[in-house]
Coordinates of C-alpha atoms and ligand atoms in Angstrom, one line a residue:
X1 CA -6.9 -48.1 -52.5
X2 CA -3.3 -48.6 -53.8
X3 CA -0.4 -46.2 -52.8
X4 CA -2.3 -43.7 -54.6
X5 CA -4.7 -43.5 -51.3
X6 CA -3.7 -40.3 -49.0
X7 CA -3.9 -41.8 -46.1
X8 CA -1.1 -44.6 -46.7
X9 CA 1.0 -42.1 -47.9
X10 CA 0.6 -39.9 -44.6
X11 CA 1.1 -43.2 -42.1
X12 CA 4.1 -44.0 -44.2
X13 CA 6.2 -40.6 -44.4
X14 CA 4.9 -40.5 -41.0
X15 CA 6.0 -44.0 -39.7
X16 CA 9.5 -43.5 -41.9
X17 CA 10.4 -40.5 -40.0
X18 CA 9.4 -41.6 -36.6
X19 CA 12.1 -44.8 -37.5
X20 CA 14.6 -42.3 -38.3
X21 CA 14.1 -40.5 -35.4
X22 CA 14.0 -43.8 -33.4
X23 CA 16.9 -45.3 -35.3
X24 CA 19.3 -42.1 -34.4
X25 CA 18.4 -42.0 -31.4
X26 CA 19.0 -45.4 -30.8
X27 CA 22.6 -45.2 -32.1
X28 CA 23.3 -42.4 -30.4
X29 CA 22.2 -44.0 -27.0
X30 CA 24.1 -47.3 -27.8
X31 CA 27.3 -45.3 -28.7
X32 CA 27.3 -42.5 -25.7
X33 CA 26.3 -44.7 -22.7
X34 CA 28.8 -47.4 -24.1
X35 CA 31.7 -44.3 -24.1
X36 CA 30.6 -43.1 -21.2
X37 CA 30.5 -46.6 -19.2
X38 CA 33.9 -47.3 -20.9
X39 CA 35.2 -44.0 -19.8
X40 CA 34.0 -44.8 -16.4
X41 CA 36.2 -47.9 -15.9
X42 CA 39.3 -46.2 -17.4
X43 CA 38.7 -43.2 -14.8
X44 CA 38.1 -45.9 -11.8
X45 CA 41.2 -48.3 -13.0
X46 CA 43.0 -44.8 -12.8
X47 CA 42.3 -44.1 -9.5
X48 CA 42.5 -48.0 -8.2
X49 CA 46.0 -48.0 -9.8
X50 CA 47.1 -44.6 -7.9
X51 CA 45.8 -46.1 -4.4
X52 CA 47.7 -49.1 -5.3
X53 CA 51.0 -47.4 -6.4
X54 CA 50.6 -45.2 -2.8
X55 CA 49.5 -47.2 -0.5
X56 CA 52.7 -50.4 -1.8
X57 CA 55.3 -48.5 -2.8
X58 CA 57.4 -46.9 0.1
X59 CA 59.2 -43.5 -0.9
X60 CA 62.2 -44.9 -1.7
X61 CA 61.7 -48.3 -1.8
X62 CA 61.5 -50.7 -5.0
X63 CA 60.0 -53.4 -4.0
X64 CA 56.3 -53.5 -2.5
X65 CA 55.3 -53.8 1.3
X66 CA 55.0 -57.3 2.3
X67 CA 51.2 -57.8 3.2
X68 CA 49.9 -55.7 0.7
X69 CA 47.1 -58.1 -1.0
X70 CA 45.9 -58.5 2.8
X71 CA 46.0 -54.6 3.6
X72 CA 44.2 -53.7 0.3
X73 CA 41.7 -56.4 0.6
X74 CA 40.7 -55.1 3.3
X75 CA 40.3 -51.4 3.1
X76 CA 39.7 -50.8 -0.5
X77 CA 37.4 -54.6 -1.0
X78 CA 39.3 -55.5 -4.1
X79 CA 37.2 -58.8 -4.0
X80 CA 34.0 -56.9 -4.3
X81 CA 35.3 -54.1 -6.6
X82 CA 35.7 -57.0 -9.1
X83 CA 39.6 -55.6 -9.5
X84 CA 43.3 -56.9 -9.7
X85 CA 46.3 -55.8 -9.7
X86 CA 50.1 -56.8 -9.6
X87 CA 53.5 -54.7 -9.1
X88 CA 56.6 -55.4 -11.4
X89 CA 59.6 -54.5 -10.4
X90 CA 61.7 -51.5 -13.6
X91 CA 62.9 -54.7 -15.5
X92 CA 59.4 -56.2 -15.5
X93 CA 59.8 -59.0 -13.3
X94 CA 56.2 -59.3 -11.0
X95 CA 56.6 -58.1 -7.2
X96 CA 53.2 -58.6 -6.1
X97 CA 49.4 -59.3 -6.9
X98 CA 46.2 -59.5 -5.9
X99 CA 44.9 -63.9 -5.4
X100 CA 41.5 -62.9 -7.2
X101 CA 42.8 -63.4 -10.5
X102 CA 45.1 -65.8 -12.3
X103 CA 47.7 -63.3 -13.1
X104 CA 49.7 -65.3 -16.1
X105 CA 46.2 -65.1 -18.4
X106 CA 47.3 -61.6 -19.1
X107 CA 50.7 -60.1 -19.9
X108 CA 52.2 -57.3 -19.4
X109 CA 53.0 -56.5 -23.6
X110 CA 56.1 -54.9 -25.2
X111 CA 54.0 -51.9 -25.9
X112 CA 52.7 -51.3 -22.3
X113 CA 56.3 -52.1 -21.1
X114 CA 58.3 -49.5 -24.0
X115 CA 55.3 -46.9 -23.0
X116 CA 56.0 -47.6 -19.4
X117 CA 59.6 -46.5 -20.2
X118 CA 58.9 -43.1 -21.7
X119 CA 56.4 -42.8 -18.6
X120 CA 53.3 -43.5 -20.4
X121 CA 50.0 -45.3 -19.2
X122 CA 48.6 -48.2 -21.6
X123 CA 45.5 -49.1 -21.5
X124 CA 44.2 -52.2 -23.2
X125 CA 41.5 -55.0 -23.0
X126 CA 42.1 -58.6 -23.1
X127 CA 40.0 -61.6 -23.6
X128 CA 40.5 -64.2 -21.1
X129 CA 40.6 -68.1 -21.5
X130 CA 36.8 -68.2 -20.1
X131 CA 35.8 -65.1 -23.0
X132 CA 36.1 -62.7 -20.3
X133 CA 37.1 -59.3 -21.4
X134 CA 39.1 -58.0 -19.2
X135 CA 40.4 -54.0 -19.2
X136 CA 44.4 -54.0 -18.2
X137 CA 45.7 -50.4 -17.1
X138 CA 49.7 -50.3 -16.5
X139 CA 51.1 -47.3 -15.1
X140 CA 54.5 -46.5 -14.7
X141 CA 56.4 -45.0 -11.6
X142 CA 59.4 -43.4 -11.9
X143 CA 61.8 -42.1 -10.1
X144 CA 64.7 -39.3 -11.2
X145 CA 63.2 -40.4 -14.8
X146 CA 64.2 -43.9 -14.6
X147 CA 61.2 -46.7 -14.1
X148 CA 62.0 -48.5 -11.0
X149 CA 57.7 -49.7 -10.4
X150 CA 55.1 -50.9 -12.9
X151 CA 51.8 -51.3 -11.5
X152 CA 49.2 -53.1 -13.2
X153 CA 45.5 -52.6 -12.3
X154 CA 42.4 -54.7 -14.2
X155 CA 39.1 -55.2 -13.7
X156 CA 36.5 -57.6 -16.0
X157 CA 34.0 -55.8 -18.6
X158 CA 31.5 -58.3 -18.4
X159 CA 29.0 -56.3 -16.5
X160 CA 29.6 -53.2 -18.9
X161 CA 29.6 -55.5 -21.9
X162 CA 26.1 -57.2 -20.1
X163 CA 24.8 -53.9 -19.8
X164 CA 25.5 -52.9 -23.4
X165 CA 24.2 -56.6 -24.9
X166 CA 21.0 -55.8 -22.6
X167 CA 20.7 -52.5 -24.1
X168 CA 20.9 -53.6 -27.7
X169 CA 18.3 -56.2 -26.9
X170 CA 16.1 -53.6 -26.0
X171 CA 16.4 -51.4 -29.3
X172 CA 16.2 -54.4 -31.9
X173 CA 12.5 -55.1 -29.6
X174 CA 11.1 -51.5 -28.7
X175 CA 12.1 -49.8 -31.8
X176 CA 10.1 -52.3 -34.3
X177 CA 7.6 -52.5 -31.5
X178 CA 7.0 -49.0 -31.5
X179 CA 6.6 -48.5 -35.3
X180 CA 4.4 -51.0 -35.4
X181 CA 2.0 -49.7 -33.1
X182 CA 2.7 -45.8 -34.6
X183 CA 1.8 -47.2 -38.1
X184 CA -2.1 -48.6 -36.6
X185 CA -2.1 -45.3 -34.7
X186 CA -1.4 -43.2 -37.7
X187 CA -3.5 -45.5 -39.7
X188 CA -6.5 -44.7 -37.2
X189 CA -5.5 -41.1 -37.5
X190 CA -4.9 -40.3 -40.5
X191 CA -8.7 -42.3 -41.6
X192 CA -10.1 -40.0 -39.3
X193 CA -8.8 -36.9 -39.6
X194 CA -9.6 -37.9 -43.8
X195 CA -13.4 -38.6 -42.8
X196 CA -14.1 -35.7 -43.8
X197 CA -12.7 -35.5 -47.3
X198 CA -14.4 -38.9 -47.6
X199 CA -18.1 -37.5 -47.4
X200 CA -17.1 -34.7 -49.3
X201 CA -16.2 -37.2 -52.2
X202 CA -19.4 -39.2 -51.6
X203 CA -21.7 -35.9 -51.4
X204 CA -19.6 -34.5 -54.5
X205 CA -20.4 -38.1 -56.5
X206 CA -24.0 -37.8 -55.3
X207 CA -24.6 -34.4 -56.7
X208 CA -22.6 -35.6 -59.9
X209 CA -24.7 -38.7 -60.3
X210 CA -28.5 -37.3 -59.1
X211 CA -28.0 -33.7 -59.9
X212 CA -29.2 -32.7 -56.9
X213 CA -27.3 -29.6 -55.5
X214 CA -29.4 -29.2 -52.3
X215 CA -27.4 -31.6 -50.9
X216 CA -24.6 -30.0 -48.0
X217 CA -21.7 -31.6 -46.4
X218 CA -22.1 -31.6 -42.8
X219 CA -19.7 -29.2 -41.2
X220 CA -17.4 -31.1 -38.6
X221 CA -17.1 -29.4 -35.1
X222 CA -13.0 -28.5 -35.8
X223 CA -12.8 -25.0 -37.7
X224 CA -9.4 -26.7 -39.1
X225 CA -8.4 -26.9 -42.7
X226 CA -11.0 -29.5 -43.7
X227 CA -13.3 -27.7 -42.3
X228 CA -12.8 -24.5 -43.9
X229 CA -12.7 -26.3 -47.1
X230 CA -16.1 -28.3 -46.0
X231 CA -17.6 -24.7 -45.6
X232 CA -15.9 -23.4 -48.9
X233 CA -17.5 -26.3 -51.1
X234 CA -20.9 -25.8 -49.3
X235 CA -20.8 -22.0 -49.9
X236 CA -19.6 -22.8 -53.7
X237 CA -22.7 -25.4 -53.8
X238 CA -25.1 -22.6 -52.5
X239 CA -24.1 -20.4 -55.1
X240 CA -24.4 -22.9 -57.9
X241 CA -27.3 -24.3 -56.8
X242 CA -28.6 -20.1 -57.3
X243 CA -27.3 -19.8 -60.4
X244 CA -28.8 -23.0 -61.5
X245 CA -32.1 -21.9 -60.2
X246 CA -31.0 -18.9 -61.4
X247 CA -30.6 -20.1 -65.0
X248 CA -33.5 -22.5 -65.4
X249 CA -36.2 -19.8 -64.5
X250 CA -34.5 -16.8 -66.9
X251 CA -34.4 -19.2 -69.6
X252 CA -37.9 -20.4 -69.2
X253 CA -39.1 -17.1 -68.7
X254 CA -37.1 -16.1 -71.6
X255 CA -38.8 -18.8 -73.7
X256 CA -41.8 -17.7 -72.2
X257 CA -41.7 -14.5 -73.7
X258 CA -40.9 -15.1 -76.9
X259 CA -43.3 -18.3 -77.0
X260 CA -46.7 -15.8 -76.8
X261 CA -45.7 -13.3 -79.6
X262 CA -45.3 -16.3 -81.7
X263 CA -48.3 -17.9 -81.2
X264 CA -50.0 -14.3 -81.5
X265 CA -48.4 -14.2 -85.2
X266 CA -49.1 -17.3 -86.1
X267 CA -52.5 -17.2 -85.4
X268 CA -53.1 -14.5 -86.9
X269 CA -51.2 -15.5 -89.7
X270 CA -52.9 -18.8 -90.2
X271 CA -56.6 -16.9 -89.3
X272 CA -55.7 -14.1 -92.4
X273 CA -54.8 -17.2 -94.5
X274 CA -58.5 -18.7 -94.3
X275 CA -60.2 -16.7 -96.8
X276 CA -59.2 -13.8 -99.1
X277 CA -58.9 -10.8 -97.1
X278 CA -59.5 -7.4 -98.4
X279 CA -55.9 -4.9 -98.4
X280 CA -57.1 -2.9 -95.6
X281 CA -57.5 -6.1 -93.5
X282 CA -54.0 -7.5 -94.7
X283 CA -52.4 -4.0 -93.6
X284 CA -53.8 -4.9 -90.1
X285 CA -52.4 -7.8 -89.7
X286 CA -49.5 -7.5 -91.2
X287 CA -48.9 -4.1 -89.0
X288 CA -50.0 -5.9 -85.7
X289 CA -47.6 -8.7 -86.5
X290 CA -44.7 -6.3 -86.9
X291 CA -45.8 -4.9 -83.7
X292 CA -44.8 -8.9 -82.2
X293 CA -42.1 -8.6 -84.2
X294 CA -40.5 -5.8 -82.9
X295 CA -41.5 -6.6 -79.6
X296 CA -39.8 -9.9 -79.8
X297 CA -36.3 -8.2 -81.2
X298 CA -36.3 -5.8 -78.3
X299 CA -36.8 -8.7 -76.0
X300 CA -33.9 -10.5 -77.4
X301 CA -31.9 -7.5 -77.7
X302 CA -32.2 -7.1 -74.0
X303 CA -31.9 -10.5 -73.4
X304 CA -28.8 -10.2 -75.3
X305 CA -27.2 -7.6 -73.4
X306 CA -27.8 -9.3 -70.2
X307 CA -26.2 -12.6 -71.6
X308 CA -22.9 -10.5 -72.5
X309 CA -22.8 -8.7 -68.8
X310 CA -23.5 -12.2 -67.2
X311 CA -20.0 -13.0 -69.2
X312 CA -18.6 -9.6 -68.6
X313 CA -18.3 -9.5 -72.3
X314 CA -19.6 -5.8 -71.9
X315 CA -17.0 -3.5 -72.7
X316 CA -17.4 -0.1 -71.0
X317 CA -15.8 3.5 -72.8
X318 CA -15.2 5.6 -69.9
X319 CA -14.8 9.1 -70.6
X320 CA -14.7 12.1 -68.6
X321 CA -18.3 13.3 -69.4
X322 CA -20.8 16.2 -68.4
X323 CA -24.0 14.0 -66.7
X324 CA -26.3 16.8 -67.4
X325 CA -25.7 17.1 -71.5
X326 CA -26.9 13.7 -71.6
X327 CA -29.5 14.3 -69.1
X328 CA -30.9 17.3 -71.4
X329 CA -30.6 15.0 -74.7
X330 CA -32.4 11.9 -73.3
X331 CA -34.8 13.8 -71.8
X332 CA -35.2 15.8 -75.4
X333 CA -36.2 12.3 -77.3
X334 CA -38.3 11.5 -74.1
X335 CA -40.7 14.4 -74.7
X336 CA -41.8 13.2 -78.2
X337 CA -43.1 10.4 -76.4
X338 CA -44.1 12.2 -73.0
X339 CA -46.5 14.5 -75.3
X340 CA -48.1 11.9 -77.1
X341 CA -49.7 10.7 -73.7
X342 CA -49.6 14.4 -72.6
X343 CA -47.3 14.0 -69.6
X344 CA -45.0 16.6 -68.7
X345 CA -41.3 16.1 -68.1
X346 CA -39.6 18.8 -66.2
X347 CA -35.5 19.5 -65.7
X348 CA -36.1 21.2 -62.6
X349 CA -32.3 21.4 -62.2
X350 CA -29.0 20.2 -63.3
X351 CA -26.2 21.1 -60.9
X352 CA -22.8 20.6 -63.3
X353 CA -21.2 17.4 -62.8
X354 CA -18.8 15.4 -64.5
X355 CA -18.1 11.6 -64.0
X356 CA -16.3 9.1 -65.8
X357 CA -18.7 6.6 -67.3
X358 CA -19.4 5.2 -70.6
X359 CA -22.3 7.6 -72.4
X360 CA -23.9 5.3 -74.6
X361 CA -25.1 3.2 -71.7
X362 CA -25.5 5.9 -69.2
X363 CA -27.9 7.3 -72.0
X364 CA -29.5 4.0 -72.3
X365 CA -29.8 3.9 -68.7
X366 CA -31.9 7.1 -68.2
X367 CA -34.1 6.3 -71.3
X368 CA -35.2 3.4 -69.9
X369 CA -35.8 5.0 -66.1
X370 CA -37.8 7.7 -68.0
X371 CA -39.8 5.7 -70.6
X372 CA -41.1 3.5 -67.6
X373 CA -41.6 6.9 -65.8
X374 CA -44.1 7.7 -69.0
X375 CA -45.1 4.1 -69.4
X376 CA -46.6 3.7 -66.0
X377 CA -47.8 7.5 -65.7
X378 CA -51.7 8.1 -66.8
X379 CA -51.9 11.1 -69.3
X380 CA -52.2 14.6 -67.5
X381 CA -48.9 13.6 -64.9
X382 CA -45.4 14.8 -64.7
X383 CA -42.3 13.5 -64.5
X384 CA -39.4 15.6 -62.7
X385 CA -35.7 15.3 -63.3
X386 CA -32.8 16.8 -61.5
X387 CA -29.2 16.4 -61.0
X388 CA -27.4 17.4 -58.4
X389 CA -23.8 17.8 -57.6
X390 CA -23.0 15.9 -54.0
X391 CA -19.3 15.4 -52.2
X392 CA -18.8 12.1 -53.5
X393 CA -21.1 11.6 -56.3
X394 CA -23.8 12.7 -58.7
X395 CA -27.1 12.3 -57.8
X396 CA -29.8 11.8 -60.9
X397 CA -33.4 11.9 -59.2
X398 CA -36.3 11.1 -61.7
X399 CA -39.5 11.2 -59.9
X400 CA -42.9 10.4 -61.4
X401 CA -46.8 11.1 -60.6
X402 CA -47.6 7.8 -61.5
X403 CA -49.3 4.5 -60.6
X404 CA -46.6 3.6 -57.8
X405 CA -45.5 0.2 -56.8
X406 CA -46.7 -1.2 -53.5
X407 CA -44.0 -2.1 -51.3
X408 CA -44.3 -6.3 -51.6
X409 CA -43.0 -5.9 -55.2
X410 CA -41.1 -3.0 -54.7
X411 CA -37.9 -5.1 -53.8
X412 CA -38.6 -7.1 -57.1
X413 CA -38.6 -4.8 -59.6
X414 CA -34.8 -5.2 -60.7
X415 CA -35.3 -8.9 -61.3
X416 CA -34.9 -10.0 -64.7
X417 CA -38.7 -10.6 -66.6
X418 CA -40.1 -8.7 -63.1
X419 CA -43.6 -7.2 -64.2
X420 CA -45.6 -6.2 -61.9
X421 CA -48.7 -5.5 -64.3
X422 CA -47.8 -8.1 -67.1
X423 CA -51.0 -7.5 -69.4
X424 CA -50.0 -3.6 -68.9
X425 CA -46.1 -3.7 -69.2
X426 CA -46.8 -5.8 -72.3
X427 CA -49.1 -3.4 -73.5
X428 CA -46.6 -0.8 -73.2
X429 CA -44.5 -2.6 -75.3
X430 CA -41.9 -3.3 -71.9
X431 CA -39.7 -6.7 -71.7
X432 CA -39.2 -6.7 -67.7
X433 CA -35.8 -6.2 -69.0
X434 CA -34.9 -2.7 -68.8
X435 CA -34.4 -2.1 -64.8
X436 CA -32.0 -5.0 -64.7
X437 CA -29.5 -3.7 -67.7
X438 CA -29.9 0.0 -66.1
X439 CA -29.0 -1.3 -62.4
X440 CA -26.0 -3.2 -64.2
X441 CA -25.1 -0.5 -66.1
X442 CA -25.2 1.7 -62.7
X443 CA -23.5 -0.8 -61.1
X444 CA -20.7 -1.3 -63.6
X445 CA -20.2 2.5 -63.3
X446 CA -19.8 1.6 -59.1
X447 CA -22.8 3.5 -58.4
X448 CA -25.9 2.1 -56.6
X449 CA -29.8 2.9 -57.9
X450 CA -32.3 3.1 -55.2
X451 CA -36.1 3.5 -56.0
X452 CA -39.1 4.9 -53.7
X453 CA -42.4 4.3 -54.4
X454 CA -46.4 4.9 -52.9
X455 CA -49.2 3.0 -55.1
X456 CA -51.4 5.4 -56.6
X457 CA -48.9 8.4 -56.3
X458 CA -45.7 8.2 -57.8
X459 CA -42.2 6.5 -57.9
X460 CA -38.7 7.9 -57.6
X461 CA -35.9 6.6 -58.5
X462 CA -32.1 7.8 -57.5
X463 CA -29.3 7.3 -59.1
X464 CA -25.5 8.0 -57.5
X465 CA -22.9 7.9 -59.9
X466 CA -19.4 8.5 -58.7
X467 CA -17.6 11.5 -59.5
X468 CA -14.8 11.8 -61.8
X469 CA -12.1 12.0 -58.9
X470 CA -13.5 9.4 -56.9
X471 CA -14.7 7.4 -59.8
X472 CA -11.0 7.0 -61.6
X473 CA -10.2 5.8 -57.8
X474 CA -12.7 3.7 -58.0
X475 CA -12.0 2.7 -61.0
X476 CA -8.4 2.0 -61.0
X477 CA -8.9 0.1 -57.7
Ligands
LIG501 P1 -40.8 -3.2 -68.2 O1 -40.2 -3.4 -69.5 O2 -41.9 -4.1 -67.8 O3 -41.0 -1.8 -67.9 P2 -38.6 -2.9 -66.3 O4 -37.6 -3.8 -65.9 O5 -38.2 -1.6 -66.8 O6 -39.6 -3.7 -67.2 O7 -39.5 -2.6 -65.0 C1 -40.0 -3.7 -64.2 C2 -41.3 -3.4 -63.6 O8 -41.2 -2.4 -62.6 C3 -42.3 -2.9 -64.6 O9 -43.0 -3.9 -65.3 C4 -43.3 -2.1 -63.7 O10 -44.2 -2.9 -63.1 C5 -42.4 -1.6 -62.6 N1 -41.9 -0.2 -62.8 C6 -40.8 0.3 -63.3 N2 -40.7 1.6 -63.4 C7 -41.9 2.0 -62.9 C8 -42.5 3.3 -62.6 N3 -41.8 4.5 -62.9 N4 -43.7 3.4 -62.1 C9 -44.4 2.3 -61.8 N5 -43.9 1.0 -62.0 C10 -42.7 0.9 -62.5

């Protein structure tokens, strides 16, 4: 798996910023309740040393009250508040002190004493023989700004310093006690919230190694990223597996197609080749083979064409053009055709239109609607064009009297190598190509073709083109 593996990656940014998080917050803790506990004993040595100062210290007097360490024993419980004090007279000398402490561990320093002078409390913390720190406040009392009182107040840090050591204790143990259960909780939840991705890899390797693109990912329950992305690659495998499908018939059809001319000329080829053949029998066969010839380079001409607008290879020349010129002309080179099998093909109008589009494929678009109009129309029919000139778009209408197409293959008829009457397409000299270039060619010109159709009497087929405002709009969108 290595470090190269997601989901160590996530449980480790993860796990390192929870130990920031947990380490600052840990220092932050240590350092604010240790001010604050400090600040606390400062405040109450303060307010001890006042009481003291008051309650021994007459007005005028400089020396303290006798009875003192009895009086404030009892009302303030100096015992029990775990305090001491003593009383020096200006020049230092001690008055009076508390019994609850051993008075000569601690002195009273040059500093505290110069401070005291200028009228300044001092506050320090001394260690006592037994390792007992001990925090010393001395606070002066003056009188007509000379010192005539020092009174000392202490009390022991052991129980802050215990409460701080106990503190400590407790990070160094719940901090790497909590990272190590957040790294098998992120582990857990980073493997499942990965699970996903995991059978995507294993369905992905299966359809690699088997080549079998039926196969889907099962969509998890969450709509979250994963599995958007789960429906995404489904969706993408879908349309592959079309294309695919897609692909293998048109190129077997395609082979298809070309594979019975061939054998058509080659037997005849090899049949003519048996015995001398008089000219007239050679002519023949040599104009029925270019008849499979010809056939066979329309096919792939078509074929061609398609390939290129599957690639978008197809480059259109849009032009500002009049619909119904090129109407008039394709239906002009129609009518050789139309009289040989004695159909007639009628403009019955053309409403003036203009649309941008590109007129060599339009044109090739209507020839092929209106050869299959004569193809599949028996002799004696008619075939009616019109164009008319709608709100938005152009509408070309060619409706024929002939055979029809029965509404099962109706939807079909746009599919690539679609015949409905192979033996009488083929006949007709038709590829199956020719609807599906002229609906690309519509559609490439943002137009739709729609067809109607009743066996036995006639198809129509409309075409709506945009017109040349809307069409540049829909164009340059
Ligand atoms: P083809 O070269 O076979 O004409 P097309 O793609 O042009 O191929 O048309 C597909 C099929 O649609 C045709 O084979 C035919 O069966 C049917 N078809 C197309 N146009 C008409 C029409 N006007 N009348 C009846 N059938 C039609």
């Amino acid at each position: 798996m290595g470090f190269t593996s997601i989901r160590l990656k996530l449980t480790a940014w993860y796990v390192a910023l929870l130990a920031i998080i947990l380490i600052l917050f840990g220092l932050l803790l240590y350092f604010f309740l240790s001010n604050r506990l400090y600040e606390g004993v400062d405040n109450s040595l303060k307010v001890s040393a006042r009481v003291v100062a008051k309650t021994a210290l007459m007005k005028y007097a400089s020396a303290p009250m006798p009875g003192l360490e009895y009086f404030l024993n009892q009302f303030m419980g100096y015992d029990n508040m775990n305090k001491f004090f003593r009383i020096y007279d200006g020049s230092g000398n001690v008055g009076s002190r508390s019994k609850n402490i051993d008075g000569s561990q601690f002195p009273l320093t040059q500093e505290a004493y110069s401070r005291a002078v200028k009228g300044e409390d001092t506050f320090e913390t001394f260690l006592l023989s037994e390792g007992h720190p001990v925090r010393v406040l001395t606070m002066p009392i003056r009188r007509n700004k000379k010192l005539v009182n020092l009174v000392q107040v202490g009390t022991s840090l052991q129980a802050v310093n215990e409460t701080m050591k106990n503190l400590k204790i407790f990070l160094y143990t719940a901090i790497p006690a909590i990272l190590g259960v957040a790294t098998l909780v992120g582990f857990f939840m980073a493997r499942r919230a990965l699970n996903p991705v995991s059978k995507i890899t294993q369905t992905a390797r299966d359809i690699s190694s088997g080549h079998d693109l039926s196969k889907r990912i099962p969509v998890p329950p969450a709509q979250d990223e994963i599995g958007k992305l789960v429906v995404i690659f489904n969706d993408m495998l879908e349309r592959l597996e079309n294309s695919f499908v897609h692909m293998r018939q048109f190129s077997s059809d395609a082979s298809h197609e070309l594979r019975t001319p061939l054998t058509v000329l080659k037997g005849q080829s090899e049949l003519t080749l048996n015995k001398v053949r008089t000219l007239n029998e050679y002519q023949e066969v040599l104009s029925s083979n270019l008849e499979e010839i010809n056939y066979m380079s329309k096919v792939l001409e078509d074929l061609f064409v398609l390939s290129k607008a599957d690639e978008n290879k197809i480059r259109f020349d849009c032009k500002p053009i009049s619909l119904g010129s090129i109407i008039e002309e394709v239906c002009k080179h129609a009518e050789v055709l139309a009289d040989e099998k004695n159909i007639e093909i009628v403009i019955a109008y053309l409403e003036p239109v203009r649309i941008n589009g590109d007129a060599v494929r339009l044109r090739q678009m209507i020839w092929n609607i209106l050869n299959n109009g004569i193809k599949y129309t028996p002799p004696g029919g008619r075939i009616k064009v019109s164009l008319q000139n709608r709100e938005d778009t152009a509408l070309l209408t060619v409706e024929d009297t002939g055979i029809g197409i029965s509404a099962e293959n109706l939807p079909n008829i746009f599919n690539r190598f679609y015949r409905v009457d192979k033996a009488r397409s083929r006949s007709e000299g038709g590829s199956g190509l020719g609807l599906s270039i002229s609906q690309y060619i519509v559609k490439a010109h943002k137009g739709r073709i729609d067809v109607e159709s009743q066996l036995g009497k006639g198809t129509k087929f409309k075409i709506h083109l945009p017109k040349l405002e809307s069409s540049r709009e829909a164009l340059s969108a």
